[in-house]
Amino acid sequence: MKKWKKYLLFVFIMSVILFAPSKQNVRADTANSYDSNMQTQRYDTYVRVGKDGSYTVTESIGVVFLNPRHGIYRNIPLTGISTGKDKKKSYYYTEFKLISNDSDSNLAVDDESSYVAQLRFGDEDKEVNHGTYSFTYKLTPQYQDTKNDLLYYNIFPSEWKNKIPQNSSFSIQFPKKTDLKKLKFYYGENGEIKDATKILDLKYDKKKNYVAGVLKQDLDLGEGITCYGNLGSGYFTRTNQIQSRYQFVLYISVAIFILTSLMFVFFGRSKRIKATTTTYQPPYGIDSAIAGYIWKGRLTDKDVLSLIYYWADKGYIKIYELGRDDMELMKLQDLPNDAPEYQKIMFQKLFEENPYRVVLSSLKYKFADTIKRVKIEITKEYSKKIFTRTSKIASVITLVLSAIPLILFNLLDSKYCMHGFLFSFIIFMIIFVRKLLNSYNGFDKYKTKTETEKFTSFLTGDLFLIFMYVIYAYQYAEIVQKGEAYDYTNIFSVILIFSLIEMVYLFFMMRRTKENNAVMNQLMEFHNFMEAADHGEFSNMADTNPENFYHILPYAMAMNEYEEYTKKLDILALQSPDWYESDSTYPGYPDYYDHVDHFYRNMGDGLDRTCTSCLTSSPSDSSSSSGDGGCSGGGCGGGGGGSW
């Protein structure tokens, strides 16, 4: 059922990504509706262009309220697209700074959004009939290309919710000499290129480097005026803070990659185990639970439950099969004093209510916590013996650091692009971090999976991650191509490649201790015997030391080899061990061979099924503003506003 849930989750997420509508660009005012509560009397704009390409803007807006209102609001967009002389689109982000409020009204500023700064004039507990709102702010557009020497400013906002009246004025002051006659003025709705000189009374002052204009007529609702001009190469002494921030992320990514590479070389990578022989003996002094833990690199419930076989083979308990779904354990003797603490905990808990016998079904919902405790005790006692301390530290550092460049890059993109966080990035990071955590478990865990488990892991992990890499990269390339984000594809590609390599590092980072290498080599030889021994070898052992087959059973269970191992034993017709009895030993089985087949199949399946059901079950919880450049509305500033 869990596997099907994973598949359904995979399909659901893919459907959301593929069919969810794209996020639209955020503008200062999405609807250009008329504000019938006010009438604009005058709208004056004064712009001072800085040497760095910034705009220091003073606006003075006079309004009469036809119905009592608190005041006005003014939305100023912070992102946009400009088009240069070569028709090349340039995305920009604008840094906003309020300089002064020269009106009599209180001013609240909301500039936390990456897309728009909102100025709200007035008091919530006071209504007025008219007002003049004067304020000054500074806009500093950041282009990717520091050689961008365009003047591109929306003098009158096209999304103001009134007509901008006749006789409204503007002026633009330049920092140094330029050919003012080359400036273009456009008016109309966003994207229109109507010649604004027809509705403006323009004055040029070459000595003082400014141009001024007065509206000869009203601007209709939805119309604005934009000034556009190429001021010549090197006009602005522009510094690009945005580029330096993306470069900083690249430097961090390179530094992390170098650091993780050095850690991988000096502290990671276990020596390759090459077992050239086979042995039917498990490592000396290692019980089945520890063998499973070391072999797989992780501890499962089945590893702990294999101790029941282990104790039975050692003569501490006897197993009675009670039908298909239950078993009884009889204690023959206590564990020795030198038994590991985790064995004592589990053994004592089994026979806590009855010191001699226990029916497993009586422990349902009572034993899961004991299993967890035993796993904790085993991990606490043996984790330091499996992998070196330095490789563990290196793995943790790699796990934490490898995600940082991707997160930083997208934090920048969420702030400076029109879309904020891409949905694909959020899903990508979830899968990426999940894959990092899986990689942290090491190669030993992967190699002991069945082919079905490997395929499932590939489908829900590797393939999904690769798919999300493609989707994420495609969506980023798409918004860059549209001119809706800075084009740092080269930095983005380097970060993605480094993150993939670091994931591979993490997969192999854990280095086994010398002691663990020796045990792993013995386990590999033991595993090779269970997997590769032919019928002849098994027959020889059956003739000479048949009890060895029962010594192997708990280890086969912990090392995920039980099913294959018992299949090979089926044909040997061995007598069931003294420590196991079934209530269906002979009834219903016409000959001895049928009984043997039943023993090996039912004991393994039954113990696994019964223990899983009775000993690992827990009680269930009951609570389950942008333009295309060279057109009206296409420059920096602009936006809209109205009354509130």
XYZ file of C-alpha atoms in Angstrom:
644
model
C 0.000 0.000 0.000
C 2.858 2.384 0.840
C 4.398 1.823 -2.585
C 1.116 2.685 -4.284
C 0.868 5.854 -2.197
C 4.319 6.864 -3.448
C 3.297 6.264 -7.056
C 0.044 8.233 -6.615
C 1.951 11.107 -4.997
C 4.416 11.063 -7.895
C 1.569 11.238 -10.462
C -0.212 14.005 -8.535
C 2.868 16.221 -8.299
C 3.653 15.697 -11.979
C 0.092 16.697 -12.885
C 0.288 19.866 -10.803
C 3.613 20.869 -12.351
C 2.612 20.149 -15.928
C -0.924 21.539 -15.872
C -0.831 24.297 -13.256
C -1.209 27.734 -14.887
C 1.921 29.846 -15.064
C 2.175 32.652 -12.564
C 1.427 35.978 -14.210
C 3.585 39.039 -13.955
C 2.767 41.198 -10.967
C 1.882 44.773 -11.845
C 1.282 47.764 -9.622
C -2.438 47.839 -10.485
C -4.002 44.848 -12.189
C -7.288 46.612 -12.992
C -7.391 50.109 -14.505
C -10.872 50.985 -13.251
C -12.057 54.538 -12.722
C -12.072 55.828 -9.135
C -15.380 57.728 -8.880
C -14.637 58.844 -5.323
C -12.029 61.409 -6.354
C -11.133 63.923 -9.030
C -7.494 64.724 -9.789
C -6.880 68.487 -10.020
C -3.167 68.403 -10.770
C -0.342 65.879 -11.185
C 3.221 67.259 -11.305
C 6.371 65.173 -11.579
C 9.971 66.364 -11.164
C 12.783 63.912 -11.980
C 16.476 64.321 -11.238
C 18.631 61.762 -13.062
C 21.706 60.636 -11.115
C 25.171 59.861 -12.448
C 24.564 56.235 -11.500
C 21.364 56.058 -13.580
C 19.050 56.528 -10.585
C 15.916 58.667 -10.566
C 15.129 60.996 -7.660
C 11.457 61.802 -8.128
C 9.205 64.393 -6.505
C 5.493 64.033 -7.165
C 2.809 66.537 -6.203
C -0.766 65.303 -6.582
C -3.782 67.514 -5.875
C -7.154 65.790 -5.535
C -10.714 66.598 -4.512
C -12.716 63.760 -2.970
C -16.296 63.525 -4.197
C -17.069 61.278 -1.246
C -15.246 61.455 2.098
C -12.047 59.392 1.878
C -9.043 58.751 4.085
C -6.521 59.751 1.425
C -4.721 58.305 -1.595
C -2.367 55.438 -2.315
C 0.405 55.331 -4.889
C 1.776 52.059 -6.323
C 5.276 52.166 -7.826
C 6.441 49.039 -9.753
C 9.942 47.761 -8.995
C 10.540 45.407 -11.943
C 10.467 45.941 -15.677
C 11.852 45.249 -19.134
C 13.576 47.829 -21.304
C 14.524 47.544 -24.965
C 17.764 49.056 -26.209
C 18.666 50.480 -29.586
C 19.515 46.983 -30.799
C 15.982 45.829 -29.798
C 17.516 43.611 -27.133
C 15.349 43.254 -24.049
C 16.936 44.002 -20.690
C 15.327 43.000 -17.437
C 15.817 45.296 -14.467
C 14.985 45.433 -10.790
C 14.559 48.792 -9.069
C 15.712 49.589 -5.561
C 13.228 51.913 -3.853
C 13.974 54.477 -1.136
C 11.545 57.028 0.305
C 13.317 60.335 0.892
C 10.606 62.626 2.256
C 6.898 63.187 2.768
C 6.144 66.885 2.232
C 2.365 66.615 2.605
C 0.258 67.184 5.720
C -0.961 63.584 5.730
C 0.596 60.599 7.433
C 2.385 58.200 5.114
C 2.615 54.428 5.451
C 5.098 52.658 3.172
C 4.856 48.992 2.175
C 8.021 48.154 0.224
C 8.428 44.550 1.385
C 7.189 43.206 -1.938
C 9.781 42.593 -4.645
C 7.358 43.847 -7.286
C 5.754 47.044 -6.038
C 6.201 49.713 -3.376
C 2.937 51.123 -2.053
C 2.684 54.558 -0.439
C -0.508 55.137 1.510
C -1.353 58.711 2.583
C -3.937 59.541 5.248
C -5.275 58.316 8.575
C -7.502 55.299 9.008
C -9.630 57.079 11.619
C -9.968 60.340 9.673
C -11.743 61.216 6.427
C -11.014 64.303 4.285
C -12.601 66.142 1.330
C -9.442 67.185 -0.479
C -5.673 67.025 -0.255
C -2.353 67.813 -1.860
C 0.193 65.038 -1.545
C 3.849 65.844 -2.170
C 6.573 63.265 -1.658
C 10.061 62.398 -2.874
C 11.563 58.987 -3.498
C 14.556 57.473 -5.263
C 14.557 54.615 -7.771
C 17.815 52.893 -8.715
C 17.317 50.383 -11.554
C 19.749 47.483 -11.630
C 20.464 46.072 -15.097
C 22.475 42.975 -15.792
C 24.544 44.924 -18.316
C 26.379 47.798 -16.607
C 26.803 49.456 -20.031
C 23.090 50.198 -20.242
C 22.950 53.989 -20.717
C 19.238 54.382 -21.348
C 16.927 56.972 -19.901
C 13.616 55.191 -19.647
C 11.115 56.692 -17.243
C 7.318 56.766 -16.971
C 6.610 60.402 -16.146
C 2.862 60.074 -15.669
C 1.564 56.654 -14.543
C -0.777 54.907 -16.975
C -2.637 53.112 -14.180
C -3.699 56.136 -12.170
C -7.443 55.685 -11.566
C -8.370 59.143 -12.847
C -7.668 61.255 -15.861
C -4.422 63.172 -15.462
C -5.591 66.767 -16.040
C -4.457 69.376 -18.543
C -1.679 71.718 -17.291
C -0.050 68.959 -15.232
C 3.695 69.404 -15.610
C 7.007 67.606 -15.410
C 10.726 68.290 -15.619
C 13.775 66.043 -16.022
C 17.160 67.244 -14.779
C 20.250 65.489 -16.219
C 23.605 65.161 -14.417
C 25.646 66.332 -17.409
C 25.408 67.381 -21.014
C 23.426 65.262 -23.471
C 21.519 65.791 -26.703
C 18.073 66.591 -25.306
C 16.517 66.710 -28.783
C 17.098 62.964 -29.157
C 14.762 62.192 -26.279
C 11.535 60.476 -27.314
C 8.190 61.011 -25.604
C 5.411 58.453 -25.969
C 1.886 58.438 -24.627
C -1.107 56.130 -24.548
C -1.892 52.842 -22.840
C 0.877 50.405 -21.937
C 2.757 49.385 -25.086
C 1.508 52.188 -27.337
C 3.992 54.431 -29.159
C 1.952 57.531 -29.933
C 4.032 60.695 -30.232
C 3.577 62.641 -26.974
C 5.128 65.838 -28.369
C 1.721 66.532 -29.918
C 0.077 66.881 -26.513
C 3.038 68.412 -24.642
C 4.410 71.928 -24.496
C 8.136 71.102 -24.239
C 10.999 73.355 -23.234
C 14.689 72.423 -23.489
C 17.534 74.100 -21.581
C 20.881 72.854 -22.886
C 22.884 74.948 -20.443
C 21.101 73.623 -17.353
C 20.657 70.140 -18.871
C 16.953 69.751 -18.307
C 13.731 69.360 -20.233
C 10.289 70.412 -19.010
C 6.786 69.890 -20.301
C 3.158 70.801 -19.687
C 0.120 68.787 -20.772
C -1.973 70.540 -23.389
C -4.904 68.192 -22.761
C -6.159 65.615 -20.302
C -4.671 62.123 -20.381
C -7.534 59.655 -20.578
C -7.943 56.870 -18.047
C -5.283 54.224 -18.712
C -2.904 56.582 -20.533
C 0.526 57.671 -19.385
C 3.628 59.424 -20.725
C 7.075 57.872 -21.003
C 10.447 59.477 -21.798
C 12.944 57.292 -23.639
C 16.452 58.022 -24.891
C 19.886 56.538 -25.417
C 22.263 58.964 -23.674
C 25.438 57.551 -25.210
C 28.015 54.986 -24.157
C 29.545 55.644 -20.741
C 27.027 58.297 -19.741
C 26.255 56.625 -16.435
C 28.819 55.467 -13.904
C 26.555 52.558 -13.147
C 27.547 49.902 -10.630
C 25.757 46.597 -10.807
C 25.070 45.293 -7.312
C 22.847 42.542 -8.673
C 25.609 40.939 -10.714
C 27.978 40.997 -7.774
C 25.375 39.182 -5.669
C 24.928 36.396 -8.213
C 28.712 36.151 -8.554
C 28.959 35.870 -4.787
C 26.630 32.851 -4.914
C 28.853 31.360 -7.623
C 31.950 31.863 -5.443
C 30.146 30.167 -2.549
C 29.201 27.256 -4.827
C 32.794 26.846 -6.038
C 34.130 27.044 -2.462
C 31.631 24.413 -1.271
C 32.481 22.163 -4.204
C 36.221 22.410 -3.471
C 35.636 21.760 0.233
C 33.383 18.736 -0.357
C 35.813 17.373 -2.965
C 38.697 17.591 -0.487
C 36.607 15.931 2.229
C 35.640 13.189 -0.192
C 39.268 12.517 -1.142
C 40.754 12.634 2.365
C 37.932 11.434 4.632
C 35.421 9.589 2.443
C 35.209 6.432 0.347
C 35.387 3.007 1.926
C 37.905 0.549 0.610
C 36.403 -1.747 -1.987
C 35.677 -5.186 -0.547
C 36.729 -8.048 -2.757
C 35.749 -11.343 -1.189
C 37.459 -14.040 -3.235
C 36.293 -16.990 -1.129
C 33.081 -18.195 0.507
C 32.340 -19.369 4.029
C 29.296 -20.831 5.720
C 30.315 -19.327 9.069
C 29.038 -15.840 10.032
C 31.592 -13.492 11.634
C 32.598 -14.598 15.128
C 31.037 -12.637 17.993
C 28.422 -10.938 15.792
C 24.746 -11.784 16.292
C 22.237 -11.639 13.446
C 20.875 -8.156 14.316
C 24.347 -6.635 14.246
C 25.184 -8.526 11.051
C 22.100 -7.055 9.351
C 22.951 -3.563 10.645
C 26.528 -3.700 9.396
C 25.615 -5.339 6.085
C 22.881 -2.882 5.126
C 24.200 0.229 6.837
C 20.817 0.652 8.547
C 18.784 -1.181 11.167
C 15.312 -2.566 10.434
C 12.634 -4.258 12.534
C 13.393 -7.530 10.767
C 17.019 -7.370 11.969
C 15.815 -7.143 15.567
C 13.237 -9.910 15.099
C 15.901 -12.214 13.689
C 17.191 -12.481 17.273
C 14.305 -14.867 17.969
C 15.849 -17.334 15.485
C 19.264 -16.557 16.934
C 18.174 -17.365 20.510
C 16.346 -20.510 19.385
C 19.475 -21.768 17.612
C 21.533 -21.030 20.745
C 19.132 -23.056 22.894
C 17.545 -20.214 24.886
C 14.001 -20.565 23.526
C 11.785 -22.977 21.602
C 9.250 -21.921 18.951
C 5.773 -23.469 18.627
C 3.664 -22.634 15.580
C 0.005 -22.007 16.506
C -1.818 -22.031 13.212
C -1.018 -19.679 10.382
C -0.860 -16.346 12.225
C 0.408 -16.991 15.723
C 3.356 -18.497 17.582
C 4.330 -19.362 21.112
C 7.837 -18.936 22.512
C 8.961 -21.100 25.428
C 11.976 -20.012 27.461
C 14.436 -22.832 28.024
C 17.098 -20.806 29.870
C 18.082 -17.200 30.578
C 20.585 -15.323 28.475
C 24.150 -15.407 29.794
C 25.400 -12.460 31.882
C 27.751 -11.327 29.131
C 24.942 -11.013 26.561
C 24.651 -7.526 25.024
C 22.351 -5.139 26.876
C 19.966 -4.787 23.928
C 19.440 -8.581 23.852
C 18.646 -8.601 27.570
C 16.119 -5.774 27.145
C 14.233 -7.578 24.405
C 14.448 -11.032 26.034
C 13.197 -9.800 29.414
C 10.339 -7.861 27.791
C 9.213 -10.960 25.882
C 8.806 -12.956 29.092
C 7.789 -10.110 31.362
C 4.210 -11.283 32.020
C 4.962 -15.013 31.997
C 8.550 -16.072 32.807
C 8.226 -19.322 30.863
C 5.941 -18.866 27.859
C 4.583 -16.101 25.676
C 2.078 -16.153 22.822
C 3.093 -13.492 20.317
C -0.470 -12.340 19.637
C -0.727 -11.321 23.327
C 2.008 -8.741 22.702
C 0.198 -6.944 19.888
C 0.379 -3.154 20.384
C 2.646 -3.712 23.397
C 6.017 -4.548 21.889
C 6.618 -1.842 19.260
C 8.258 0.491 21.768
C 10.614 -2.293 22.821
C 11.653 -2.835 19.192
C 12.380 0.888 18.900
C 14.361 0.875 22.130
C 16.423 -2.122 21.027
C 17.194 -0.399 17.711
C 18.316 2.703 19.585
C 20.544 0.647 21.875
C 22.115 -1.221 18.956
C 22.702 1.993 17.036
C 24.167 3.667 20.104
C 26.533 0.771 20.752
C 27.659 0.002 17.197
C 27.283 3.165 15.131
C 30.739 4.355 16.154
C 32.215 1.048 15.027
C 30.736 1.083 11.521
C 31.886 4.390 10.010
C 34.785 6.635 10.942
C 33.993 9.784 12.905
C 35.666 12.037 10.342
C 33.637 10.609 7.460
C 30.422 11.131 9.454
C 31.329 14.772 10.086
C 32.260 15.199 6.416
C 28.904 13.678 5.385
C 26.919 16.010 7.626
C 28.853 19.034 6.353
C 28.306 17.944 2.741
C 24.609 17.312 3.408
C 24.141 20.834 4.797
C 26.373 22.735 2.384
C 25.301 21.129 -0.902
C 21.826 22.708 -0.843
C 22.996 26.222 0.082
C 23.975 27.522 -3.420
C 20.649 26.421 -4.951
C 18.713 28.057 -2.139
C 20.724 31.295 -2.343
C 20.362 31.478 -6.129
C 16.605 31.132 -5.871
C 16.355 33.588 -2.993
C 17.942 36.126 -5.332
C 15.619 35.135 -8.166
C 12.569 35.319 -5.913
C 13.538 38.876 -4.992
C 14.650 40.174 -8.370
C 12.533 38.371 -10.971
C 8.868 38.873 -11.803
C 7.795 35.403 -10.695
C 9.220 34.967 -7.231
C 9.813 31.345 -6.271
C 9.127 28.973 -9.145
C 6.776 26.199 -8.072
C 9.105 23.709 -9.726
C 11.948 24.902 -7.476
C 9.932 24.179 -4.340
C 9.175 20.628 -5.507
C 12.733 20.270 -6.790
C 14.205 21.194 -3.389
C 11.896 18.743 -1.592
C 13.058 15.909 -3.857
C 16.667 17.147 -3.805
C 16.852 17.209 0.003
C 15.129 13.812 0.155
C 17.721 12.432 -2.225
C 20.514 13.986 -0.164
C 19.184 12.260 2.946
C 18.973 8.964 1.057
C 22.515 9.421 -0.199
C 23.628 10.103 3.381
C 22.699 6.486 4.216
C 25.495 5.302 1.975
C 26.046 2.754 -0.769
C 25.712 -0.245 1.540
C 21.987 0.426 1.917
C 21.385 0.505 -1.837
C 23.280 -2.625 -2.760
C 21.216 -4.831 -0.454
C 17.895 -3.864 -2.024
C 16.010 -6.244 -4.253
C 15.652 -5.426 -7.942
C 12.059 -4.310 -7.325
C 13.153 -2.020 -4.494
C 15.931 -0.600 -6.646
C 13.500 0.120 -9.458
C 11.025 1.747 -7.052
C 13.813 3.835 -5.566
C 14.927 4.886 -9.039
C 11.380 5.760 -10.105
C 10.423 7.776 -7.017
C 13.890 9.170 -6.340
C 16.470 9.327 -9.117
C 14.094 9.572 -12.081
C 11.891 12.085 -10.278
C 14.913 14.185 -9.365
C 16.239 14.108 -12.935
C 12.793 15.077 -14.196
C 12.632 17.978 -11.736
C 16.123 19.112 -12.805
C 14.840 19.308 -16.392
C 11.572 21.070 -15.462
C 13.302 23.496 -13.138
C 15.997 24.343 -15.709
C 13.375 24.678 -18.457
C 11.204 27.064 -16.442
C 14.189 29.218 -15.520
C 15.321 29.323 -19.185
C 11.758 30.215 -20.205
C 11.467 33.277 -17.965
C 14.975 34.380 -18.960
C 14.043 34.119 -22.639
C 10.932 36.230 -21.992
C 13.109 38.861 -20.346
C 11.402 38.391 -16.999
C 14.521 37.524 -15.005
C 18.238 38.204 -15.066
C 20.095 35.879 -17.403
C 22.602 34.092 -15.200
C 22.218 30.755 -16.949
C 25.970 30.108 -16.754
C 26.016 30.490 -12.974
C 22.802 28.480 -12.676
C 24.282 25.619 -14.749
C 27.481 25.493 -12.686
C 25.499 25.328 -9.434
C 23.284 22.516 -10.744
C 26.261 20.477 -11.954
C 28.134 20.957 -8.676
C 25.047 19.940 -6.683
C 24.765 16.687 -8.657
C 28.428 15.848 -8.093
C 28.118 16.643 -4.374
C 25.166 14.263 -4.203
C 27.389 11.514 -5.616
C 30.068 12.448 -3.061
C 27.531 12.085 -0.282
C 26.463 8.692 -1.606
C 29.985 7.327 -1.124
C 31.243 9.654 1.636
C 30.920 7.301 4.613
C 34.198 5.453 5.216
C 34.051 2.162 7.111
C 36.375 1.613 10.055
C 39.152 -0.971 9.775
C 37.234 -3.226 12.163
C 34.083 -2.872 10.082
C 35.997 -3.543 6.872
C 37.136 -6.840 8.313
C 33.599 -7.768 9.386
C 32.214 -6.670 6.009
C 34.724 -8.885 4.248
C 33.562 -11.875 6.312
C 29.923 -10.991 5.703
C 30.626 -10.743 1.986
C 32.163 -14.228 2.004
C 29.189 -15.465 4.036
C 26.757 -13.768 1.659
C 28.515 -15.284 -1.334
C 28.039 -18.726 0.182
C 24.280 -18.247 0.675
C 23.890 -16.813 -2.803
C 26.336 -18.823 -4.899
C 26.675 -22.220 -3.205
C 25.490 -25.024 -5.468
C 23.542 -28.158 -4.622
C 26.732 -30.174 -4.200
C 28.125 -27.891 -1.506
C 24.812 -27.880 0.325
C 24.582 -31.682 0.136
C 28.085 -32.125 1.582
C 27.242 -29.808 4.515
C 23.931 -31.635 5.034
C 25.819 -34.912 5.363
C 28.545 -33.638 7.690
C 27.164 -30.661 9.683
C 23.407 -30.254 9.084
C 23.068 -28.047 12.181
C 25.026 -25.319 10.344
C 21.989 -24.683 8.173
C 20.083 -23.565 11.270
C 22.951 -21.352 12.433
C 22.653 -19.516 9.130
C 18.868 -18.915 9.264
C 18.795 -15.788 11.532
C 21.632 -14.190 9.517
C 19.858 -14.975 6.240
C 16.782 -13.237 7.598
C 18.712 -10.110 8.710
C 20.681 -9.934 5.452
C 17.569 -10.206 3.236
C 18.601 -13.613 1.888
C 16.080 -15.805 3.696
C 13.760 -16.509 0.792
C 16.513 -17.480 -1.633
C 18.340 -19.454 1.041
C 15.315 -21.538 2.047
C 14.513 -22.314 -1.577
C 17.866 -24.083 -1.794
C 17.138 -25.982 1.407
C 13.770 -27.231 0.155
C 15.338 -29.949 -1.948
C 17.649 -31.250 0.818
C 14.822 -32.769 2.890
C 16.428 -31.802 6.220
C 14.693 -32.583 9.472
C 13.259 -29.474 11.151
C 15.409 -28.255 14.062
C 14.684 -29.317 17.625
C 13.768 -25.755 18.575
C 10.803 -25.532 16.175
C 7.510 -27.398 16.282
C 4.355 -26.933 14.219
C 0.804 -27.972 15.004
C 0.548 -28.989 11.321
C 3.658 -31.111 11.293
C 2.014 -34.243 9.984
C -1.748 -33.816 9.614
C -2.511 -33.038 6.007
C 1.025 -33.907 4.832
C 1.179 -37.359 3.227
C 4.924 -37.720 3.293
C 8.042 -36.401 4.946
C 9.100 -34.157 2.063
C 5.861 -32.212 2.217
C 6.552 -31.542 5.889
C 10.066 -30.280 5.184
C 8.773 -27.966 2.475
C 6.128 -26.686 4.900
C 8.721 -26.092 7.623
C 11.057 -23.910 5.576
C 8.323 -21.991 3.845
C 5.989 -21.535 6.807
C 8.588 -20.909 9.489
C 10.126 -18.034 7.530
C 6.897 -16.561 6.263
C 5.097 -17.228 9.505
C 7.720 -15.736 11.782
C 8.062 -12.682 9.571
C 4.282 -12.270 9.263
C 3.488 -13.012 12.902
C 6.300 -10.949 14.408
C 5.598 -8.021 12.143
C 1.909 -8.125 13.012
C 2.246 -8.760 16.734
C 5.565 -7.270 17.804
C 5.963 -4.159 15.642
C 2.346 -2.917 15.614
C 1.535 0.353 17.377
C -1.967 1.527 18.300
C -3.301 3.704 15.476
C -3.810 7.402 16.172
C -7.513 8.343 16.235
C -6.860 11.763 14.680
C -5.775 11.077 11.508
C 4.602 47.194 -13.961
C 6.352 46.345 -16.966
C 6.612 47.356 -20.583
C 8.449 46.363 -23.739
C 10.709 49.426 -23.969
C 10.476 52.413 -26.309
C 6.749 52.737 -25.631
C 4.281 54.209 -23.205
C 4.409 52.590 -19.779
C 7.585 50.678 -20.570
C 10.095 52.452 -18.358
C 11.051 52.733 -14.727
C 8.513 54.275 -12.356
C 4.924 54.692 -13.454
C 2.432 52.357 -11.853
C -0.842 53.690 -10.528
C -2.942 54.560 -7.533
C -6.261 55.934 -6.307
C -8.189 56.816 -3.181
C -8.974 54.753 -0.122
